Coordinates of C-alpha atoms and ligand atoms in Angstrom, one line a residue:
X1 CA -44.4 -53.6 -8.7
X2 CA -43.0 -50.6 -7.1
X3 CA -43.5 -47.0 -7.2
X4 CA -41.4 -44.5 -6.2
X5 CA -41.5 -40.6 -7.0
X6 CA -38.7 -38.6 -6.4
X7 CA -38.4 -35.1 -5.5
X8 CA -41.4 -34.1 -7.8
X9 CA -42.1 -31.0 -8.5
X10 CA -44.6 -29.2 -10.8
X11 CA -45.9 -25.7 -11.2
X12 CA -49.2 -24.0 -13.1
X13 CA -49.0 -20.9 -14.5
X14 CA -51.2 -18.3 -12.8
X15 CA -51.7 -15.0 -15.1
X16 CA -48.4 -13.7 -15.0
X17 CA -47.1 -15.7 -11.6
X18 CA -46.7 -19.2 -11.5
X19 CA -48.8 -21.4 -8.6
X20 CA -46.5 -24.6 -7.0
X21 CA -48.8 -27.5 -7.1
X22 CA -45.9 -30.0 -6.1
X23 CA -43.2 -29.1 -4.4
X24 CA -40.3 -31.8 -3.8
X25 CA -42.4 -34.8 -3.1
X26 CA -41.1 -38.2 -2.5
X27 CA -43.2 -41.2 -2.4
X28 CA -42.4 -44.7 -2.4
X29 CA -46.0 -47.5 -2.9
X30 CA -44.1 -51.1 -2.9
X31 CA -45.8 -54.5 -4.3
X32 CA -48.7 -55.2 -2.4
X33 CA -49.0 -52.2 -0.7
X34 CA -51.7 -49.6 -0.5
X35 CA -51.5 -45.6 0.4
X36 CA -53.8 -43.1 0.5
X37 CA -53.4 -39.7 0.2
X38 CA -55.8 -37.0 1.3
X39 CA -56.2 -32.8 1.0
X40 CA -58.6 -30.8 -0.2
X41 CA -59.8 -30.1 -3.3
X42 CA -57.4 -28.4 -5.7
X43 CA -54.5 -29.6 -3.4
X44 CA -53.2 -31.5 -6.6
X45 CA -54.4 -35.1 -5.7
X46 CA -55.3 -35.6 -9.3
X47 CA -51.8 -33.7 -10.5
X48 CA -50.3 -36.5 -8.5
X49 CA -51.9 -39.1 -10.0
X50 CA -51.1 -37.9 -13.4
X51 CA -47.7 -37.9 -12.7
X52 CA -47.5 -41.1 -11.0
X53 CA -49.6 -42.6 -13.9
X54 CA -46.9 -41.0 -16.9
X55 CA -50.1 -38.4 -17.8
X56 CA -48.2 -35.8 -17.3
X57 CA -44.6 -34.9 -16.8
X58 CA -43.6 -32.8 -13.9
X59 CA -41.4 -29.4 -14.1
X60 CA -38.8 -31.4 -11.9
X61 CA -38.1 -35.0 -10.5
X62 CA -38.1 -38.6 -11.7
X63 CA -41.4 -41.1 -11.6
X64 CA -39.4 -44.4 -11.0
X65 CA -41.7 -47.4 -12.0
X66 CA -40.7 -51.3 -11.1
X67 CA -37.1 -49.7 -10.6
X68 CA -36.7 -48.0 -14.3
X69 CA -37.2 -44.5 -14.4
X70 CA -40.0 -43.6 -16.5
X71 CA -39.7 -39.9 -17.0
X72 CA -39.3 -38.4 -19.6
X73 CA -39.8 -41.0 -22.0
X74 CA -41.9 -40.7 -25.7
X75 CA -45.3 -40.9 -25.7
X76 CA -45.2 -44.3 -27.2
X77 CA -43.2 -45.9 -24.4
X78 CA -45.3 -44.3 -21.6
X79 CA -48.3 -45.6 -23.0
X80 CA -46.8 -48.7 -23.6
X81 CA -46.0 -48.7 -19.6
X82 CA -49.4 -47.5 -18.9
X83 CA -51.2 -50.2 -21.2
X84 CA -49.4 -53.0 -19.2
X85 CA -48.6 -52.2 -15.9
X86 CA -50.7 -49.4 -15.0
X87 CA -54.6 -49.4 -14.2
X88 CA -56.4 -45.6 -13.4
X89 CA -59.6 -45.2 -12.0
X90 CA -60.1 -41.3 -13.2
X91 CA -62.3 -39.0 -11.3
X92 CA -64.2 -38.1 -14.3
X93 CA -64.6 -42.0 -15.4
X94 CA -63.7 -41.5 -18.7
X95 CA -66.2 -43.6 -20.7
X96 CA -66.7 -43.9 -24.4
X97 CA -70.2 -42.6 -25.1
X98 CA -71.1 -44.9 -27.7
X99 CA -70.0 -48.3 -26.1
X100 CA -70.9 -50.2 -23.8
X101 CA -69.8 -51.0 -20.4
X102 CA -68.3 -54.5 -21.5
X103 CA -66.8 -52.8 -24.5
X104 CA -65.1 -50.4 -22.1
X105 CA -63.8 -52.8 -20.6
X106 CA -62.9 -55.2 -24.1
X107 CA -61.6 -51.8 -25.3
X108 CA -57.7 -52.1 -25.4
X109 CA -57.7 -55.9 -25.7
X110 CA -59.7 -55.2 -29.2
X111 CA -56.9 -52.4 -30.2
X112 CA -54.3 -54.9 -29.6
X113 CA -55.8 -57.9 -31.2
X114 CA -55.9 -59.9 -27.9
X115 CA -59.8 -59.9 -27.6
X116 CA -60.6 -63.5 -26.8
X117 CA -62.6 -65.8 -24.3
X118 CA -60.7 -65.5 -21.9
X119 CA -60.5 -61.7 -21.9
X120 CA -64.4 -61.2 -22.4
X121 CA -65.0 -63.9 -19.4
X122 CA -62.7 -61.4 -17.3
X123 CA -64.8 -58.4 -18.2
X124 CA -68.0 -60.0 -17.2
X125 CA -66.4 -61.3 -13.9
X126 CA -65.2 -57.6 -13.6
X127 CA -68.4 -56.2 -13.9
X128 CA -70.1 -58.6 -12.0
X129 CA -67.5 -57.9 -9.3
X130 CA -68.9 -54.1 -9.5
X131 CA -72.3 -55.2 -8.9
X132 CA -72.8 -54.3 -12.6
X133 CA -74.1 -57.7 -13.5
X134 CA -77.7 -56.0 -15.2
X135 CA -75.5 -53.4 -16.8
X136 CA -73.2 -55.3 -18.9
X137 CA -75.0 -54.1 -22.4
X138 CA -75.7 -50.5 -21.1
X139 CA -73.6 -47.3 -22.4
X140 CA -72.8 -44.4 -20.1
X141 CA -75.7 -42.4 -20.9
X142 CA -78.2 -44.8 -19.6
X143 CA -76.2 -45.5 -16.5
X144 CA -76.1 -43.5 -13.3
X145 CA -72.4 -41.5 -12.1
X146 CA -72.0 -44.4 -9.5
X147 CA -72.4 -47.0 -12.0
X148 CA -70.0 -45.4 -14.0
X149 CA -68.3 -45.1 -11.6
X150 CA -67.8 -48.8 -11.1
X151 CA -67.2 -49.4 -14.7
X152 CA -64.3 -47.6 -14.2
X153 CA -63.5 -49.2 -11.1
X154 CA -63.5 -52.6 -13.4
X155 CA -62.0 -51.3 -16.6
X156 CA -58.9 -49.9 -14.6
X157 CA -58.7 -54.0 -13.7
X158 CA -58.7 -55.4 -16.7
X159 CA -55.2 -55.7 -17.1
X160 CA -54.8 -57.1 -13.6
X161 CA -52.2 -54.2 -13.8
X162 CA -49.2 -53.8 -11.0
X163 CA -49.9 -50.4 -9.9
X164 CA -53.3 -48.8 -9.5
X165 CA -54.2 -45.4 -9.4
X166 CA -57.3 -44.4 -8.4
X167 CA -58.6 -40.8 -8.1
X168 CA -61.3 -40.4 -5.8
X169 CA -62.7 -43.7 -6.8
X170 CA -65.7 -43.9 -4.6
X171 CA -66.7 -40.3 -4.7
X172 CA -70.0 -40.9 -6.6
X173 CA -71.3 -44.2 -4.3
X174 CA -73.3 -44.7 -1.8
X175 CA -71.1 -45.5 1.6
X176 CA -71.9 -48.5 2.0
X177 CA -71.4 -49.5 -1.6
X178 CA -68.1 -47.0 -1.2
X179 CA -66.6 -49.1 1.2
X180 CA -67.3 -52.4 -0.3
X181 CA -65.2 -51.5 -3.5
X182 CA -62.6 -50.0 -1.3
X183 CA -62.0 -53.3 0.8
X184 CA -62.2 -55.0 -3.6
X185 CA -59.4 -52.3 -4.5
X186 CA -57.6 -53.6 -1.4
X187 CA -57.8 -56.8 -1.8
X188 CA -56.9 -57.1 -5.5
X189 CA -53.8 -54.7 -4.1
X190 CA -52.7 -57.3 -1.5
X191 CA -53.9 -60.1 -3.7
X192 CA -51.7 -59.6 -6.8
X193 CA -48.9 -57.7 -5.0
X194 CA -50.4 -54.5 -6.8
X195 CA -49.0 -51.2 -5.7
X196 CA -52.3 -48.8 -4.7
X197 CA -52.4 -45.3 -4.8
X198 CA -55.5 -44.2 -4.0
X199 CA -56.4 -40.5 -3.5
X200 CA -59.5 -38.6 -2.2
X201 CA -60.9 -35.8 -0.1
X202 CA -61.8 -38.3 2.4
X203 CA -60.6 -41.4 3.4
X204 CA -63.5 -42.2 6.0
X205 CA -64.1 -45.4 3.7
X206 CA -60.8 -46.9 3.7
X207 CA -59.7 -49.7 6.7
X208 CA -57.5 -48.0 9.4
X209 CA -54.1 -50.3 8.4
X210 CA -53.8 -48.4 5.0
X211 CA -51.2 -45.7 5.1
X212 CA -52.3 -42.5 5.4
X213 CA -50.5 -39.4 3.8
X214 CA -51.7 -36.1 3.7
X215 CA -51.0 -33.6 0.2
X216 CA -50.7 -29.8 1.7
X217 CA -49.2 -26.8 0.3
X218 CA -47.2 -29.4 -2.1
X219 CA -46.3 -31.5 0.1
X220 CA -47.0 -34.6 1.3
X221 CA -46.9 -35.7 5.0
X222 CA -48.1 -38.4 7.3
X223 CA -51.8 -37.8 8.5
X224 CA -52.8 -36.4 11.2
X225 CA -56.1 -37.1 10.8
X226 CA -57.7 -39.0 13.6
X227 CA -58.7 -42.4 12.4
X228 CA -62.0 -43.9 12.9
X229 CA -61.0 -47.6 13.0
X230 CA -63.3 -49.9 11.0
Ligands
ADP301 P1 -57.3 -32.0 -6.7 O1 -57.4 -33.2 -7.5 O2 -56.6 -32.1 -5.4 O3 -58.6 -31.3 -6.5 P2 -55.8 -30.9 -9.0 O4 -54.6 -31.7 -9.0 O5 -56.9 -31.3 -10.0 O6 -56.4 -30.9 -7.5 O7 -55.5 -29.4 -9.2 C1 -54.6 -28.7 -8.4 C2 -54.6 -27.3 -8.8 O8 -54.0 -27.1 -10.0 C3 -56.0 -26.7 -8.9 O9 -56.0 -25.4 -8.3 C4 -56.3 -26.6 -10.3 O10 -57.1 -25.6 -10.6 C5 -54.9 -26.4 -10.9 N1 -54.7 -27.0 -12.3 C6 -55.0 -28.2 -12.6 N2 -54.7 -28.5 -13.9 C7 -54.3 -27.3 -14.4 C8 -53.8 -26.8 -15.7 N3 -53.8 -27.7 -16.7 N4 -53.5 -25.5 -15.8 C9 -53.5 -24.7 -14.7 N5 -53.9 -25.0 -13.5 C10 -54.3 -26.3 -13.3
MG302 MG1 -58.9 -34.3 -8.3

């Protein structure tokens, strides 16, 4: 599946100004591919991923998903998109307190009455693709932020969705641990012809052939970073 955003623009009120968090971007992610874009915090990374993921609606510009525009639609039919197609790794991971991290993941199968073998086999492979393998029957407050981290790493795959968004999805791991589920998150991309859109303050952990972009002043442009090939 594709992703393209065109000519996005959004701004936040600031006292009496307004402050331009995205100003005219254009981004295109096609099946299979992964990009990455960097910038510093409160550059709007995670305003981008909203927008990308139908969170929120920007001031101007269309979010174009598989070829349909998908701005500006109801709430039911964005989430509808969003429960099929779309997987987000949040920064913040988002967990329900009181379940635990297979019910996470089990979570919208359950709501839709499609909670069955197969779907509970695919959470415990999930988690056990996270290394969360003596976790399965914790809930968040007995885990650590990297672990639930990686919960939501696995929960954002459940529905083997077509694009991925992930928002600084490695911010809490260790590096080494960090760069493992990066080269996961890229090979589930190239894999199953997902679209990846990750986004983070650093990119150190991600393998030189991912595109680079970086988010400044609204806009988005090709890194300039220097690259320290892995
Ligand atoms: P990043 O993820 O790059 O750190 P964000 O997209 O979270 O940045 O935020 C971009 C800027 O917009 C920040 O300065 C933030 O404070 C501001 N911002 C985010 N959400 C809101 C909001 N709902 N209302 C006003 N300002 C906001
Ligand atoms: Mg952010």
């Amino acid at each position: 599946m594709t992703l393209q955003l065109r000519n996005i623009s959004l701004a936040y009120p600031d006292g009496a100004d307004t402050r331009t968090i995205l100003d005219h971007v254009d981004l295109d992610i096609v099946a299979g591919e992964a990009v990455a874009v960097a910038g510093q915090s409160g550059s709007g990374k995670s305003t981008l991923l909203a927008i990308a993921g139908l969170l929120l609606s920007p001031d101007d510009g269309t979010v174009v998903i598989a070829g349909k525009p998908a701005t500006g639609l109801s709430t039911k039919a964005s989430t509808s998109i969003r429960r099929n197609h779309i997987g987000i790794i949040y920064q913040a991971s988002n967990l329900f307190p009181a379940l635990t991290c297979r019910e996470q993941l089990e979570l919208v199968a359950h709501l839709d009455g499609r909670l069955d073998h197969t779907m509970r086999k695919r959470a415990t492979q999930l988690l056990c693709q996270v290394g969360l393998e003596q976790r399965i029957d914790a809930r968040p407050a007995q885990l650590s932020g990297g672990e639930r981290q990686r919960v939501g790493i696995a929960r954002a795959l459940m529905n083997q969705p077509e694009l991925l968004l992930a928002d600084e999805p490695t911010a809490s791991l260790d590096p080494e641990r960090g760069a493992a589920l990066m080269t996961m998150l890229l090979g589930q991309a190239s894999a199953h012809a997902t679209a990846l859109l990750i986004v983070s303050h650093t990119l150190e952990q991600l393998p030189s052939n991912v595109r680079r972009l970086d988010l400044d002043n609204g806009r988005l442009s090709p890194s300039t970073s220097v690259l320290i090939g892995r």
